[in-house]
Each structure stands twice: as structure tokens, then as C-alpha cells.
Short mmCIF file of C-alpha atoms in Angstrom, two decimals:
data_model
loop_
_atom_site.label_atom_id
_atom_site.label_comp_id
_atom_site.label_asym_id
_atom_site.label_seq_id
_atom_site.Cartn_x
_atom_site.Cartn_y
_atom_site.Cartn_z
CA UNK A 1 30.74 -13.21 -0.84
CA UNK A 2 27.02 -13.46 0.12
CA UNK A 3 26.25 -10.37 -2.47
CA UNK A 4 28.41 -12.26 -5.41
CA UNK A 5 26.88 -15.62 -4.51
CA UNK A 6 23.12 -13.91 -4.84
CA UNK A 7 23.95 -11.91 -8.09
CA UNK A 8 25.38 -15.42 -10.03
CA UNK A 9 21.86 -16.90 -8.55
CA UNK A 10 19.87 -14.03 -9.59
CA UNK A 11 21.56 -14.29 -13.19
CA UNK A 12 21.06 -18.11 -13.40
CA UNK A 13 17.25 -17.45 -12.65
CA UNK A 14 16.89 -14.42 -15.65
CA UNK A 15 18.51 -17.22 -18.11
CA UNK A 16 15.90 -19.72 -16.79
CA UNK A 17 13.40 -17.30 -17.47
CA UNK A 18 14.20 -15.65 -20.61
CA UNK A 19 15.76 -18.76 -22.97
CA UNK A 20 13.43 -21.25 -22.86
CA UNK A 21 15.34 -23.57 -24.74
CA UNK A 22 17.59 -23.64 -21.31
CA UNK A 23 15.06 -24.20 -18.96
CA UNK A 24 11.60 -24.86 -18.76
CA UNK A 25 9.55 -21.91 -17.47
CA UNK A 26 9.71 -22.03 -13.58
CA UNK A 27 6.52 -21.64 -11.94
CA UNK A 28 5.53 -19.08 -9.76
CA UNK A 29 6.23 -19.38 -6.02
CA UNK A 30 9.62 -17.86 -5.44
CA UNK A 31 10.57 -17.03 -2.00
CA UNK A 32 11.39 -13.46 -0.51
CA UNK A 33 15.36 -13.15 -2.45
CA UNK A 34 17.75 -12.65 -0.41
CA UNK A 35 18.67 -8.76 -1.90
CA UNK A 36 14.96 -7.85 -1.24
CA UNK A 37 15.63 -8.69 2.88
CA UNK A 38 15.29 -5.23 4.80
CA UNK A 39 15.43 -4.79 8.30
CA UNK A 40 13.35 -1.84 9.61
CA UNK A 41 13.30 -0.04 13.28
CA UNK A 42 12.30 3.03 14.49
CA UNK A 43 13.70 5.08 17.55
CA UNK A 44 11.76 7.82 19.00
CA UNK A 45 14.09 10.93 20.71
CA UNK A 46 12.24 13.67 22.88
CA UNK A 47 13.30 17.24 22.27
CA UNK A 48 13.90 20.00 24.73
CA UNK A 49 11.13 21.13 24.23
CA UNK A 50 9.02 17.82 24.20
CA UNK A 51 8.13 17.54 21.29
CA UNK A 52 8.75 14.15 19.23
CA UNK A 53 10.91 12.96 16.10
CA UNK A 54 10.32 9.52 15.33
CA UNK A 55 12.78 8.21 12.84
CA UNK A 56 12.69 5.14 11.07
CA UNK A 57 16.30 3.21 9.55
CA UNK A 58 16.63 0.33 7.29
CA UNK A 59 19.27 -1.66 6.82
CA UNK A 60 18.67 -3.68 3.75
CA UNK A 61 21.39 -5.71 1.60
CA UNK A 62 23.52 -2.74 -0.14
CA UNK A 63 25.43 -0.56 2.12
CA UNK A 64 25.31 2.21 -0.18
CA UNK A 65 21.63 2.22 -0.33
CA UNK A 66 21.20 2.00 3.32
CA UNK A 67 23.81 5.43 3.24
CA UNK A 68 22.28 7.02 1.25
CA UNK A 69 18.54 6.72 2.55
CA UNK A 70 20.35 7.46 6.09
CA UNK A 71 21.41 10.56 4.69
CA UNK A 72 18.28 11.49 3.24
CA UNK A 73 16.23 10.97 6.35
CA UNK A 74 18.81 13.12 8.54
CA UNK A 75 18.67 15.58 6.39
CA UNK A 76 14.73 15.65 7.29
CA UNK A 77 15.56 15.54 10.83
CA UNK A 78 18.01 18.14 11.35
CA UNK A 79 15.95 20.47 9.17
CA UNK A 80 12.19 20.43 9.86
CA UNK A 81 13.55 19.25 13.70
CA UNK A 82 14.08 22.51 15.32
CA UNK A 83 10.59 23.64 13.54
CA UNK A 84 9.11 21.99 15.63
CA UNK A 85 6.09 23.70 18.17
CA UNK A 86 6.21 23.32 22.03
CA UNK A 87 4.23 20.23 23.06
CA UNK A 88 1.24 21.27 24.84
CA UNK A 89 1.31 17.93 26.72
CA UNK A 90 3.43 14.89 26.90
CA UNK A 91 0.81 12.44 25.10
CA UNK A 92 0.60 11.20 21.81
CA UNK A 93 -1.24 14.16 21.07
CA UNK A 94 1.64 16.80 20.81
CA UNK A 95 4.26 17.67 17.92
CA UNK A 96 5.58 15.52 16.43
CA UNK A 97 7.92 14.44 13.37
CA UNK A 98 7.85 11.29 11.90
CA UNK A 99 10.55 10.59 9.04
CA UNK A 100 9.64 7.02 7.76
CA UNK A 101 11.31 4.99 4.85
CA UNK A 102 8.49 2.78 2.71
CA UNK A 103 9.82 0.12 0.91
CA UNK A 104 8.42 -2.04 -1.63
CA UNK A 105 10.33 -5.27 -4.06
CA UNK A 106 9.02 -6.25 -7.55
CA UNK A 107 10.92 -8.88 -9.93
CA UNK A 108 14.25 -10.31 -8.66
CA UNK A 109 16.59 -7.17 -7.84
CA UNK A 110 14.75 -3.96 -7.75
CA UNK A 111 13.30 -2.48 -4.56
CA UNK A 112 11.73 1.08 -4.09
CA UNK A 113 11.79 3.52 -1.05
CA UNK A 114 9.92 6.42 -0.22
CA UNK A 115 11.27 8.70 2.58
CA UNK A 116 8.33 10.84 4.47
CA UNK A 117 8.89 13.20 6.44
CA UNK A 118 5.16 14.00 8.33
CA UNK A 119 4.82 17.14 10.65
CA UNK A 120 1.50 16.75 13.29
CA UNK A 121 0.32 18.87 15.92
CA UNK A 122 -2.44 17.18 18.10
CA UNK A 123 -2.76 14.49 15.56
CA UNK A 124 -3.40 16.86 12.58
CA UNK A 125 -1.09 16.51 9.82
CA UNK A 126 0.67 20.27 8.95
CA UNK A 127 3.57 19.29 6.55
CA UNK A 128 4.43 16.32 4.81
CA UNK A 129 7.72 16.21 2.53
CA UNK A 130 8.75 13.33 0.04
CA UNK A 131 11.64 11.51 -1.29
CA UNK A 132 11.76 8.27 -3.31
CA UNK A 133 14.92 6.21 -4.76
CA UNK A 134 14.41 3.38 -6.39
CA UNK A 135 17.38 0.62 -7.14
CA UNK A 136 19.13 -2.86 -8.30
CA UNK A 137 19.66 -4.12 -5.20
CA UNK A 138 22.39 -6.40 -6.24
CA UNK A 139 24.54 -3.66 -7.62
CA UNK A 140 23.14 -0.56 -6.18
CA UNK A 141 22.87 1.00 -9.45
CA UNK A 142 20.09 3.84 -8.76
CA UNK A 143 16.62 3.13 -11.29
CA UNK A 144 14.91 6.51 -12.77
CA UNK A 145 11.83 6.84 -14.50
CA UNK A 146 13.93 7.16 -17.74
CA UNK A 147 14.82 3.88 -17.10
CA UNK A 148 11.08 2.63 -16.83
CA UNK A 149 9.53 3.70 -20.24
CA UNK A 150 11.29 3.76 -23.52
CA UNK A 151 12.50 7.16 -24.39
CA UNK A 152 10.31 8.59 -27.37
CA UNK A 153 7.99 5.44 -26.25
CA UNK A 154 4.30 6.17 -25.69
CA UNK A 155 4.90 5.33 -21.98
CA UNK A 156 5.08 8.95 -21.17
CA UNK A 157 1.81 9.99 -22.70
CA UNK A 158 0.39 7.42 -20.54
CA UNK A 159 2.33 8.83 -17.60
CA UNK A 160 1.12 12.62 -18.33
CA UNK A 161 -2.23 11.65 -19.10
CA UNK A 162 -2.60 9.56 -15.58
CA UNK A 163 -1.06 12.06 -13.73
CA UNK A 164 -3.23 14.73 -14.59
CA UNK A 165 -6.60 12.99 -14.52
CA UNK A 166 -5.52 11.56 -10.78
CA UNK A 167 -4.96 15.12 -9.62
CA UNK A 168 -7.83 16.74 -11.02
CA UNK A 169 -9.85 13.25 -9.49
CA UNK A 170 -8.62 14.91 -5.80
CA UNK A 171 -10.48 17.85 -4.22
CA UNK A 172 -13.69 17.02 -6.36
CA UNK A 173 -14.89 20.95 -5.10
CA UNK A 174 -11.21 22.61 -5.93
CA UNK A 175 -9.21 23.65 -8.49
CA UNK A 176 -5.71 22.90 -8.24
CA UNK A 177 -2.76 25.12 -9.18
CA UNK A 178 -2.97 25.11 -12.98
CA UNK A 179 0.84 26.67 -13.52
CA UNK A 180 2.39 23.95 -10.73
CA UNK A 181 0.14 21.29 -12.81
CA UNK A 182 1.71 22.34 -16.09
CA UNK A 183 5.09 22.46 -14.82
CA UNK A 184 4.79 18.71 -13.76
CA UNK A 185 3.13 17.30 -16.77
CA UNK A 186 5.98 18.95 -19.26
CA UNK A 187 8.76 16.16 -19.99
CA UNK A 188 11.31 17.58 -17.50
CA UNK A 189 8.66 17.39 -15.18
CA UNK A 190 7.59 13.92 -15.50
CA UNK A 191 11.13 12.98 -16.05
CA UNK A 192 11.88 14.39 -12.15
CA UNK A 193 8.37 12.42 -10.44
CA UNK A 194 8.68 11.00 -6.97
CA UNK A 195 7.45 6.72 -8.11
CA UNK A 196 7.69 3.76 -6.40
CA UNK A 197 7.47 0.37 -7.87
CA UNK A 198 5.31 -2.11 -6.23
CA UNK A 199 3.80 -5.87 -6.74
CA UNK A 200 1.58 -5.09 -9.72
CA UNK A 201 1.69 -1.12 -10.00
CA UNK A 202 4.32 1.92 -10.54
CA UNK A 203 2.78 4.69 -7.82
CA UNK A 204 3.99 8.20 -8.61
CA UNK A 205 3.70 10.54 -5.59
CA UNK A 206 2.51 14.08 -5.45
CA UNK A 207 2.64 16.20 -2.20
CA UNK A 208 -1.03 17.53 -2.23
CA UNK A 209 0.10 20.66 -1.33
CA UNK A 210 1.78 21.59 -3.96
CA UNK A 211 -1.49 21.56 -5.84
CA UNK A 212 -4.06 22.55 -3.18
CA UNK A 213 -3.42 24.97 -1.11
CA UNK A 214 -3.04 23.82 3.06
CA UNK A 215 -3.71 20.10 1.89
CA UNK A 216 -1.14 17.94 3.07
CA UNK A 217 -1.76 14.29 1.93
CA UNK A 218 -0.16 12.77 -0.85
CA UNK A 219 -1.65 12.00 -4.04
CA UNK A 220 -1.12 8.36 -5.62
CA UNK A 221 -1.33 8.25 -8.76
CA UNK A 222 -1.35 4.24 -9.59
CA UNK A 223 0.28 3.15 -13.08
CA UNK A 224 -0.75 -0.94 -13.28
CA UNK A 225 2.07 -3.16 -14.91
CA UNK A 226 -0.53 -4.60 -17.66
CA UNK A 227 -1.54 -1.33 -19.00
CA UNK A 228 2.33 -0.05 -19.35
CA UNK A 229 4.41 -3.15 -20.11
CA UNK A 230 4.48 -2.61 -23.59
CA UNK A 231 6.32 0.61 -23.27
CA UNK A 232 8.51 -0.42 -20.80
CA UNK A 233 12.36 -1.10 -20.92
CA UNK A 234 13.53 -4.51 -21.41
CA UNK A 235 14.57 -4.75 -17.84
CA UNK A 236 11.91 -2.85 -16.45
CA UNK A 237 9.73 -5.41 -18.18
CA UNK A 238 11.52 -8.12 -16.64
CA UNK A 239 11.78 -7.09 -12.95
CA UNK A 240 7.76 -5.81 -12.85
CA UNK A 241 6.96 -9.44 -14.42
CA UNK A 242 5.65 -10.19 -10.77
CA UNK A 243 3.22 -13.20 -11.85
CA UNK A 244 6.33 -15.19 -13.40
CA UNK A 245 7.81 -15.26 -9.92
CA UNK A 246 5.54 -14.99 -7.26
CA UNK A 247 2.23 -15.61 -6.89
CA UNK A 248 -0.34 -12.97 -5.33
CA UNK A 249 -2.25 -12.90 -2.02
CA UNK A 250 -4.62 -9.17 -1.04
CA UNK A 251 -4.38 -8.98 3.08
CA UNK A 252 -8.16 -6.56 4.10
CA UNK A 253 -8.40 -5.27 7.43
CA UNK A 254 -12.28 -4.89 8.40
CA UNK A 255 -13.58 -2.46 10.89
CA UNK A 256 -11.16 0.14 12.03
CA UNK A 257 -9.63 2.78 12.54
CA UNK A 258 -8.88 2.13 16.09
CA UNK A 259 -6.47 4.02 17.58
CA UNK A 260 -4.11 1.44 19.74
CA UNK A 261 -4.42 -1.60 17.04
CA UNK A 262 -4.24 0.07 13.38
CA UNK A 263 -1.22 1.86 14.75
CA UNK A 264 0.23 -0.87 15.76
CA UNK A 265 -0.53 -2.66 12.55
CA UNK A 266 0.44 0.04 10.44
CA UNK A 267 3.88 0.19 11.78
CA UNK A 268 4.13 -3.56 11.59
CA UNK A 269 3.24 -3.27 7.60
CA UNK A 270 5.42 -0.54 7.86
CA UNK A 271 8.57 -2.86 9.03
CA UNK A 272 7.89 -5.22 6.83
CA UNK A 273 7.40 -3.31 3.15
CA UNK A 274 3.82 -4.81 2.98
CA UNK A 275 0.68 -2.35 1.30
CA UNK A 276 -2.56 -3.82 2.17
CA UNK A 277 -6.25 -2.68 2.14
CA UNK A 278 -8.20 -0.76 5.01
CA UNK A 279 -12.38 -1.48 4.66
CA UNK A 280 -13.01 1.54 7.30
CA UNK A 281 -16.56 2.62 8.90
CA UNK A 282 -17.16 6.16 7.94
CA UNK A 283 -18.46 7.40 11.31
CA UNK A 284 -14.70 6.15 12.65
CA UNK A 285 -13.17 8.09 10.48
CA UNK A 286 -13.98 12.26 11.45
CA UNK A 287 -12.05 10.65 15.25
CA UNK A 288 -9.35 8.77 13.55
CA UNK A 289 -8.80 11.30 10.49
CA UNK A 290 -4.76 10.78 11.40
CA UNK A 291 -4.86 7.39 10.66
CA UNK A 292 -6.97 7.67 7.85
CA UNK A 293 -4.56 9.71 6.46
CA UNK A 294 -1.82 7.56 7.11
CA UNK A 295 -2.99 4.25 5.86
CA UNK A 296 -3.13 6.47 2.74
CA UNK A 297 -0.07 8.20 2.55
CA UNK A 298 1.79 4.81 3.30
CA UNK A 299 0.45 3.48 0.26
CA UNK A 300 -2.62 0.92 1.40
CA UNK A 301 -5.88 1.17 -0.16
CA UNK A 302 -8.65 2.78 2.15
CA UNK A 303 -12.31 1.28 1.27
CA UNK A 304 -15.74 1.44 2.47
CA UNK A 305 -16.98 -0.76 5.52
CA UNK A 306 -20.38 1.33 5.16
CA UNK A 307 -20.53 4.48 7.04
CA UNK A 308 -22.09 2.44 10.24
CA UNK A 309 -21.32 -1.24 11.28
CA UNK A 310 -24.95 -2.16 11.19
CA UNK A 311 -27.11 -5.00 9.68
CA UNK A 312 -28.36 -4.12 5.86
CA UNK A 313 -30.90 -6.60 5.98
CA UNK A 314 -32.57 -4.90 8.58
CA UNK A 315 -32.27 -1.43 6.47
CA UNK A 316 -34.74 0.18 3.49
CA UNK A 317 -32.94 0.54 0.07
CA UNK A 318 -33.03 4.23 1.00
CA UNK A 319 -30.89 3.70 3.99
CA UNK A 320 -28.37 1.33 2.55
CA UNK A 321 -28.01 3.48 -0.83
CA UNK A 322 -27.23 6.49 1.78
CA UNK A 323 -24.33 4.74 3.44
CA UNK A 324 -21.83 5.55 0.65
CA UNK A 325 -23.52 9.63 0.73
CA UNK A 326 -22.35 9.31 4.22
CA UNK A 327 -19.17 7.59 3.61
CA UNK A 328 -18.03 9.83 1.10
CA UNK A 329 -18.83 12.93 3.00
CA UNK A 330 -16.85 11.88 5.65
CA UNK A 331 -13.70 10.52 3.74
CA UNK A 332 -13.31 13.57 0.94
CA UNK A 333 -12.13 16.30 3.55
CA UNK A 334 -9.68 13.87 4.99
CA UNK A 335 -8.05 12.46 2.03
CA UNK A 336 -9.54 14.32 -0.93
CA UNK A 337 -10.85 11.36 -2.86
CA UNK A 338 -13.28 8.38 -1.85
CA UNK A 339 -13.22 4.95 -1.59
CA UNK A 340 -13.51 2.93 -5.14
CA UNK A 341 -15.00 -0.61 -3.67
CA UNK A 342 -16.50 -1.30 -0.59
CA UNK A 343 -17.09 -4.49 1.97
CA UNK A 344 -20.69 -4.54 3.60
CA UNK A 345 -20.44 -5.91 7.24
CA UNK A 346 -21.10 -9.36 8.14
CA UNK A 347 -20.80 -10.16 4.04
CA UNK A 348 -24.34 -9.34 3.42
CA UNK A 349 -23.88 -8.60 -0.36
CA UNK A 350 -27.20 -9.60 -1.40
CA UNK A 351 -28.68 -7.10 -0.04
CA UNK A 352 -26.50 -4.04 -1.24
CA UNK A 353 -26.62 -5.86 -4.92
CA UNK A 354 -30.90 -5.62 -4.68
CA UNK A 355 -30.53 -2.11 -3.34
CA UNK A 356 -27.84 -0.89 -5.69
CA UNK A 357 -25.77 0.25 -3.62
CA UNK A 358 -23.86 1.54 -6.00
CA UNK A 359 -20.19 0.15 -4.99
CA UNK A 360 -17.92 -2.98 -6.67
CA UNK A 361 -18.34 -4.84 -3.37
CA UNK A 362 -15.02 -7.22 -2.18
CA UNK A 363 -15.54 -10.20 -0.12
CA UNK A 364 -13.12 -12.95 0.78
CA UNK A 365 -11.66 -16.36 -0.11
CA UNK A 366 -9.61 -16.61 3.38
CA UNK A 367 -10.63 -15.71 6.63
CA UNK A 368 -8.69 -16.16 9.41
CA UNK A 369 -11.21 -15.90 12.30
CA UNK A 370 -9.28 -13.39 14.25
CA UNK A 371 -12.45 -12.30 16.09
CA UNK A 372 -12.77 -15.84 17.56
CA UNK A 373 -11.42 -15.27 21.38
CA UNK A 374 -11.20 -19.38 22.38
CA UNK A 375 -8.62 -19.65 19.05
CA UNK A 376 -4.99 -18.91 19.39
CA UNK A 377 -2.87 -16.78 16.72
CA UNK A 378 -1.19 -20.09 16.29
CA UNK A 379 -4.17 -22.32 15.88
CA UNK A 380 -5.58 -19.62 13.31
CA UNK A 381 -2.06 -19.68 11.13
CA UNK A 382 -2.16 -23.83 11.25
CA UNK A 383 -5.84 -23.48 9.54
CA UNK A 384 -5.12 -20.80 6.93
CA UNK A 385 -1.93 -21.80 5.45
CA UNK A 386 -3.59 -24.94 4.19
CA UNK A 387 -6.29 -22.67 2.72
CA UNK A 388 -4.02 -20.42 0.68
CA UNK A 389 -4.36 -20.73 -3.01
CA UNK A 390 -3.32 -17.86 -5.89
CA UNK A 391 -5.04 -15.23 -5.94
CA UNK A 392 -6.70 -14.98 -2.72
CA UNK A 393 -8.16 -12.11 -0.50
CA UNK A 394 -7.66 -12.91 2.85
CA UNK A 395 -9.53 -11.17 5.67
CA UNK A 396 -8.93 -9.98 9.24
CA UNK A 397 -9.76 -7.06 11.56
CA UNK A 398 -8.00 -4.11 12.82
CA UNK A 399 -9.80 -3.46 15.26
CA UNK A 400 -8.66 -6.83 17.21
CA UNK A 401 -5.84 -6.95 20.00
CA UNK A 402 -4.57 -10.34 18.36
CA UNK A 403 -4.48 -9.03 14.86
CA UNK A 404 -1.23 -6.56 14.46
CA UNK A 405 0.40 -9.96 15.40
CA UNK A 406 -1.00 -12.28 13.67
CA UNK A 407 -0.89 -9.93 10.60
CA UNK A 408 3.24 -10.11 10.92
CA UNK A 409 3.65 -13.59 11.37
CA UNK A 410 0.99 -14.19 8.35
CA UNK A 411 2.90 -12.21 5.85
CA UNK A 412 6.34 -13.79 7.00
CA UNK A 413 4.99 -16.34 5.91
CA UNK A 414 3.58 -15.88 2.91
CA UNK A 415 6.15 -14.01 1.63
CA UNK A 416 8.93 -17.69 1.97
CA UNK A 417 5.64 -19.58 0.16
CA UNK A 418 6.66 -17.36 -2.82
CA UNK A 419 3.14 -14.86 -2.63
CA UNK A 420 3.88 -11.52 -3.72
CA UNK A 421 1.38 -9.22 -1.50
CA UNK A 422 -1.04 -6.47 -3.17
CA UNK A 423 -3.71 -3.88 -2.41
CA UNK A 424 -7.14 -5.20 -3.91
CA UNK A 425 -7.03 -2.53 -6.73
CA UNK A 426 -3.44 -4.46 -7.80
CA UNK A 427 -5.19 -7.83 -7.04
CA UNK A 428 -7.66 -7.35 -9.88
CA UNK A 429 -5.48 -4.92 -12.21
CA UNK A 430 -3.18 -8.40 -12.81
CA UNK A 431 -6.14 -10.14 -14.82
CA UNK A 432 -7.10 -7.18 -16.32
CA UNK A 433 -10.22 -7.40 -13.97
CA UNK A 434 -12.58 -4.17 -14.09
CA UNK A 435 -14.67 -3.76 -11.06
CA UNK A 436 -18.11 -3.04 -11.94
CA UNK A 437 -20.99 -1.21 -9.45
CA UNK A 438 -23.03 -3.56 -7.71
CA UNK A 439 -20.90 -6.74 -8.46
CA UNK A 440 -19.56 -9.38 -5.89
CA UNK A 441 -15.96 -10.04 -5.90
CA UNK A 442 -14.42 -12.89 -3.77
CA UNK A 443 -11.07 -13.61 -5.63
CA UNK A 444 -9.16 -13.26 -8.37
CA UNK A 445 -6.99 -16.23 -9.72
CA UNK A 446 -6.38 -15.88 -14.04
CA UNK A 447 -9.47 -13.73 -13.89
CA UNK A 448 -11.81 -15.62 -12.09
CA UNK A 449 -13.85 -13.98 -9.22
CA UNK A 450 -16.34 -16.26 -8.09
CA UNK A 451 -16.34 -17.59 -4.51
CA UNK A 452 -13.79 -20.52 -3.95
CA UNK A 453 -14.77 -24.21 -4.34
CA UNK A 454 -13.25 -26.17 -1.34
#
């Protein structure tokens, strides 16, 4: 009954939206729909041999999707399982398997997973595999690509044309595997592309390997909504019409990786389908390359934090311009492309701007104060929420024991207010927003960036 009930609902809200001359055009601010409700846990089981398989289940509104996915992530277990090396100890630093399920809504019905299944031995990542479904949640009628783009449309030139340029942007110093590139730009190959569709972007996913020999990230190759809508489907232009339903909300996490609390909140954005953006220090990263690596293969967008936590205005324009040298040598051999924006610490744009830095540099427009011991998580979500407007980049700290927390109960939240919640690169992709070198960006509500007027 509860499924019929939400599909008459769901059907009563596509009239609404598409015959104006039935309804007046509902603003955006819809809460989380019931068919887009997943629950997410993970159990960890100890082998013989002691190493680790962590395995993460949903259970989301359509049983056949949750069978399905089940049967896809056992099938990862019971065959890269027994691969599995001989723990050298019993810490988080032996082998390990980790078979997660990312999942991601956009529109009214459609949701996206991605099943990984990651291989690490002492924290370095050896294999990664990848599978990604994409439905209707309210009849569990599977979505393909095919379905996406019209079928002689010029949606697929778009799709070949991203796809290799993304690839070729990985690995500046390496070639990739020209005959495995050709095979997946030819129509069949396209046609057969691990995507997932997400609050303003289709990602396509690419096992690295494949292309680059003993690299075993993904590569994301982002497709943003107002670039391909006018190739799209009808209905794929009606559920990735995000700004008609929801409005948007960019969650940036300064200062990490560290190794307890951006675990923690990774597997809390994790549980809850949620993408946001890392601004990481660059001399963290060579200690924390697994996590690196992770808060990109799970989707969120990894920027610059500088390459040191240290005060610009005390630094020569030779020394701040050198921070992204040193930021970019240390993120390339970990994820095999840099950081495209970057957040100086303490907000000290001015600086970086007279300097030329040479980075699109994102502030904020709500900060939560998470580094303020005396304040409680509760205290801090009774000042925010009355902050929130459209469009707003909101900023916290990974580094913080409060924060993981905080984070879950924040997006809980948002996500009933009716906010739909995106990287920074989707944040600005809505408006059509380029972001230029040496530019400060604080927002982005119908295009405007400027800092917010209380």
C-alpha cells in the first residue's frame, strides 16, 4: 500500500509540474520522498586468516533493488574473499576488503548505486572493482544510459568527447592504453559505461586500471545537467530537473585528512548517500594517501587547503604561489589529477588574490563553528538552520571530534527542508558559473557569488 500510495503522489506532483494550466509551478523545497529513503549498515567478518571483509547492505524502498544489489555485492565477497593475503597484524593496517554500495537520488523516483569492491594491504589500495545500477524507484524498472540521451541525439558525442578528455586529464606524465581507450569511446562502449546520477551531474566511472597500468583509483568523469539537458530523454529531463524540486546546499570539510574523524565522517556520508567536498593540506596527504583516495573514489570533491596550514599574510608571493607546486606534487601520485579550486586557511583570500595564486578560491556563506569547544553540536544546529538560504556553502572541519556528528544530524536535516546536497563543482555548474583563477567565491544562489548580506 505504502509503494501505491507514493507512486499516485509522485504522479500528482509530475502533473503539477509539467501542465501548468493545473497547477501553479511549486517552488523548490521538497522534502527527502519517501522512495529515495535508504537505510545503510555495514558488518565487518574476520577471516581465518585475519584478514577483513567489510560489507556494506542497503535496504532502500524496492525489494527487488535491494536483491539485486545484495547479489551483486556477494558476488564480490565470495570471489575476491578467499584472495585475500594473511594479515600481518590484527590492526587496521592489514588486508582488507571493503564492498560498499554508493547511492545517490535526483528528481522524484530515480536513485543510483555504485557497488565497490576495494582490496588494501597496509592501507594501500591493490584492486578496486565497480558496479553501478541505476533505477525508478517506484517501479524498479532498471535506467541505462540509453535511456539518458536520445538515441541518434548529440548526447553521445558529448559523452565520448568528455570521456576521453577526462582520461587523458589523469596521469598528466602517462599514456594510457590507447586500444582499451578506443574500445570504450566506440558506441557499444559508451552504451555499456559504469554512471551514476547525482544532484546536478551524471558521473561515469572508469577503473583507472584499466587504462594505467597498477593504478587503482577510479576516474570520474563529471557530465553537469545544464550542459546535457537538451539531449536528454523526456524523463531523464524531468527526474535530473533538481532546481524545480529541491533547493541546493555544498557541505566543505576544512583541514583533514585525519585518520580517526574523516573515517568516521566518510562512512557517515557514506550511510547517508551524501557527496561533499574535502579542502585537504597537502603535507597530510603522502600519511593519509588511503583516505585521500577514498574521499575520491566515493565521489566527493578533494580541494586544496594549501599544502601547509600556515598564515599567508605572513608569507612572500613566492611562498604562497609555491603552495599549489607543493600541493599538486603531493596529490598527482595519489589520485592522478589535482585539485581544481582551493580554500586558503583562516579565509585570507586577499592575500592569495594579490599574489596570484593561481587557484578559483571557495569561501563560505555558513559556518557552523565546529572548532568552538564551549558550543554544543546542538547549540551549533539551533544557529545555522536559521542561517540557511539557497545556494549556500556551508563549512566545517574534519579534523574535529564533534564534526562526523554534527555532519549527520546537519544533512538530516537539510535534506526534510527540501535542499538537495552537492559537491562545489555541482554547486556552481547549476548557474552555469565558471570558476576563474584568482577569484573569490562565497555562494552561489541564480548565479550570484558574492558574500551574503545578513
Amino acid at each position: 500500500m505504502r509503494k501505491i500510495v507514493c507512486m499516485l503522489l509522485t504522479a500528482m506532483m509530475l502533473v503539477s509540474l509539467c501542465v501548468p494550466a493545473l497547477a501553479e509551478k511549486m517552488e523548490p523545497g521538497m522534502p527527502l520522498q519517501e522512495c529515495h529513503k535508504v537505510t545503510s549498515v555495514k558488518k565487518d567478518t574476520t577471516q581465518k586468516n585475519k584478514s577483513v571483509i567489510r560489507l556494506w547492505t542497503l535496504d532502500t524502498y524496492d525489494d527487488s533493488v535491494d536483491a539485486e544489489l545484495a547479489a551483486l555485492t556477494q558476488e564480490y565477497v565470495d570471489r575476491l574473499g578467499p584472495t585475500l593475503q594473511k594479515a600481518a597484524n590484527t590492526t587496521s593496517k592489514n588486508s582488507r576488503l571493503e564492498v560498499e554500495v554508493r547511492y545517490s537520488r535526483t528528481g522524484l523516483t530515480w536513485m543510483s548505486f555504485l557497488v565497490q569492491a576495494r582490496t588494501t594491504y597496509h592501507r594501500q589500495l591493490i584492486g578496486q572493482e565497480i558496479t553501478s545500477r541505476t533505477y525508478d524507484m517506484t517501479s524498479g524498472e532498471r535506467i541505462y544510459l540509453t535511456d539518458i540521451f536520445e538515441a541518434d541525439g548529440e548526447g553521445w558525442s558529448i559523452l565520448r568527447n568528455a570521456v576521453e578528455a577526462k582520461v587523458r586529464e589523469y596521469f598528466p606524465e602517462e599514456q594510457p592504453d590507447e586500444t582499451v581507450l578506443a574500445a570504450l569511446l566506440t558506441d557499444e562502449g559508451l552504451r555499456n559505461l559504469d554512471f551514476t546520477l547525482h544532484g546536478m551531474s551524471m558521473v561515469i566511472h572508469i577503473p583507472a586500471g584499466s587504462l594505467y597500468a597498477g593504478k587503482n583509483t577510479l576516474i570520474e568523469v563529471p557530465l553537469y545537467y545544464p550542459d546535457i539537458r537538451p539531449h536528454m530523454a523526456m524523463k531523464a529531463v524531468m527526474e535530473t530537473d533538481n532546481l524545480s524540486y529541491y533547493k541546493t546546499v555544498a557541505l566543505t570539510f576544512d583541514d583533514g585528512p585525519n585518520r580517526t574523524n574523516t573515517t568516521v565522517m566518510l562512512n557517515n556520508l557514506l550511510e547517508m548517500g551524501t557527496r561533499a567536498t574535502f579542502f585537504v593540506l597537502g603535507n597530510r596527504i603522502k600519511d593519509n594517501a588511503d583516505l585521500v583516495q577514498r574521499e575520491h573514489d566515493e565521489g566527493h570533491a578533494v580541494a586544496s587547503h594549501n599544502y601547509a596550514h600556515g598564515d599567508v599574510s605572513k608569507m612572500s608571493g613566492t611562498a604562497i604561489r609555491s603552495q599549489k607546486t607543493k600541493f599538486d606534487a603531493a596529490c598527482l601520485p595519489v589520485l592522478g589529477i589535482s585539485a581544481r579550486f582551493a580554500r586558503v586557511p583562516y579565509g585570507l583570500y586577499p592575500q592569495m588574490i594579490k599574489a596570484k595564486g593561481g587557484m578559483p578560491l571557495i569561501q563560505w556563506s555558513v559556518d557552523t563553528y565546529d572548532w568552538r569547544e564551549e558550543r554544543s553540536n546542538a547549540t551549533i544546529l539551533k544557529n545555522v538552520k536559521k542561517q540557511f538560504t539557497d545556494g549556500d556553502i556551508v563549512l566545517m572541519h574534519d579534523i574535529k571530534d564533534r564534526t562526523p556528528k554534527l555532519a549527520k544530524a546537519l544533512i538530516e536535516w537539510l535534506q526534510e527542508e527540501g535542499y538537495m546536497i552537492l559537491t562545489i563543482d555541482e554547486l556552481f555548474a547549476k548557474d552555469g558559473v565558471v570558476l576563474q583563477e584568482d577569484v573569490v567565491y562565497f555562494r552561489c544562489e541564480d548565479g550570484v557569488t558574492t558574500i551574503k548580506q545578513r
